C-alpha cells in the first residue's frame, strides 16, 4: 500500500519499494528487472518526505545530446524514469518548431522563409537559447507535425504522472531579418555566438508595442497546439554573450514576465543560473514570486551563495556533470551531498526550493542522477558509503561484497570530489577526455575546446578497483546493468592508457625517430581498435544506437537523409560546414564503437603516416575529413564479439 500527497510522491514511493525491497531498477544504461513471485512484506510504516517542493530535470542541451531522435517509445520510458525518481518539474520544449513556424507565417514570412529560421532536429536547444538559427535545417512540415504529436503525448503522460512541463516562453528572440519584414521594428543585433560563423537571432526590444503584439501571436499559437494548462516557461535574453548595451535590462525582464503573465496567468519564469546569468539587472525587474532559478553548475561553483540567494529568488540546486554528453566516468558525489545540505542550512536556505539534474547529456553515469534526485528525500545528510552500498545492491539485484568494495573505491577515484590546497573544487567541465577521440596534433590539450584530458584521480587505484568489480562477474553474467558498467569501467581503464601512448608518439615525432614513430603509432592504432571492439559489444556504447535512433525517427519523413546528417555532424565537427576554425568541433565527441573504428581511426592513421614522412597534417585537412564523414550515408554494422575475445581484451586492459 502506497499512500502519497501527489502522483509524483506516489511514483517515488513505488520506486523506493522496488529499489530497497525488490532490489530492482531502471536506468539510462541498462535495466535490472525480473519477474517477482512474492512481494516482500514491510514491518510497520516507511515514511518519506521531500524537504523541497521541486525535483527538477533536464538541460536544454539534453534535449539534443540525448533526446534528439527520441520517438514515443523512448519518451515513454524516459517519463517513467523521471516519475520513479520523483521528478515533478521538467524542461520539455519539444514541438516548439511548429509554434514558431505558425507565428512567422502570421508575421508575413513565406513557407521557405519561416523554415529557414528553424534548425535541424539535433540543434534545437541552441536555437531556443538564442545562439543560432537554421543550422541543420531546413526541416519539413511533416517533421514539425511529428514533433507536435509527440509533444501532445508527452504532455498528456506528464499530467498523469504529476510532472509539470516547462515550455518555451517568448523572450524577444526573433529572426535577425524581421526588421526587414516589419519596418522600423526595434531589434538588437546579437552578433555571433562563441566565435563561430553562427549568427545569433536578434532580440526584439520588449518595452514596445511590437513586443506585446508578437508575443501575443506566439502564445496564441502555443495555446492552439498545447492548450492553456501550462504553468512554467523557460528561455531568456542575452544568453552566453548576448548584447544588451543601451537597453534597460530590468525593464526588459519585467516586460517579458508581464506578457507571460498576461497570456498564462500566475505562470512561473524559469531562468538559468549559468555564468553571470541571470544578471542583477534582470533580477531587479522580476516579480520574484513568479520566478525560479536553476543553479546549473553546482559541482564547480556556488553562485547561489555569491549572489546571496539570487537576491531572495527561489532557486533549485543542480549539477551539470557533463558537457556534450562526452563519454567518461564522472560525478562529484560527495560534493553533491555536501553542497545541497550546506545550502539547506545556510542563511539562504529559505530560497532553496528544489534539487535537480541538468546534464548536457543523460545517457551516462547513472549513479550521479540517482544520488542527486534521491537527496530530496533525506531529512538529514546521508553517508555516501552507506548510500553507495544500497545503490550497488539495487543496481545489480543483490548485495555482493566485491562489487560494494569496488564502488567505494570508485567514489574515491573517478567519482571523487577533488579539491585544491585551499579546499576549493578543482575546476573541471565534465569527464576527463579520451585521446583516442582527439583530432591529432602535437599538442592535444584538450580534445574539445572547453574540456580537459587531465585525470584528477589515481588511475592505478581505479584500475585495481575495476579488477575487484570483475571478480563478481560469474554471478552477474546475465545482468544488463552489470555488463553495461563492466564495459564502461574497462573503457575508462583503456582510455587512461592512451595518454602514455600518445606522449611516446609525440616524443618520437619531435625527435624524428622513424622506428619509434612506427612502433608507437601502431600502438595508438591498436588501442583505438581494441577500444572499438570492446564498445561495439555493448549497444549502450555503440554508434549504432545513436544512428539507429536517427533512422527510426526519420523513417517516414522526407528528411531522412538530413536527419542522419544531423546525428553525425553533432558528434563530430558540430558546425558550421564552412568554417574550419570552428571552436565547436569535437565538443560532443563520443568514445563509441563504430566512431572509433571509422573517423577516429582514420584521423590518427593519416597523422601517423604523414609523420613518418616528416609532415604534420594541418587542422583544415581533418576538418574536411569530419565534414565528409558526417555527410556519408553508409550504415555501421554492430559487431558482436565472442566471449573468448572479450576475455582477451579484458585481460589486456587490466595488465
XYZ file of C-alpha atoms in Angstrom, residues 15-24 40-43 46:
15
model
C 10.457 3.375 -6.739
C 11.628 3.272 -3.114
C 9.914 -0.062 -2.558
C 11.205 -1.576 -5.792
C 14.780 -0.426 -5.203
C 15.150 -1.109 -1.498
C 12.978 -4.215 -1.080
C 12.936 -5.870 -4.508
C 16.447 -4.681 -5.471
C 15.423 -3.713 -8.997
C 8.439 -8.724 0.357
C 6.413 -7.508 3.325
C 7.357 -4.399 5.276
C 7.019 -4.348 9.052
C 8.070 3.629 5.992
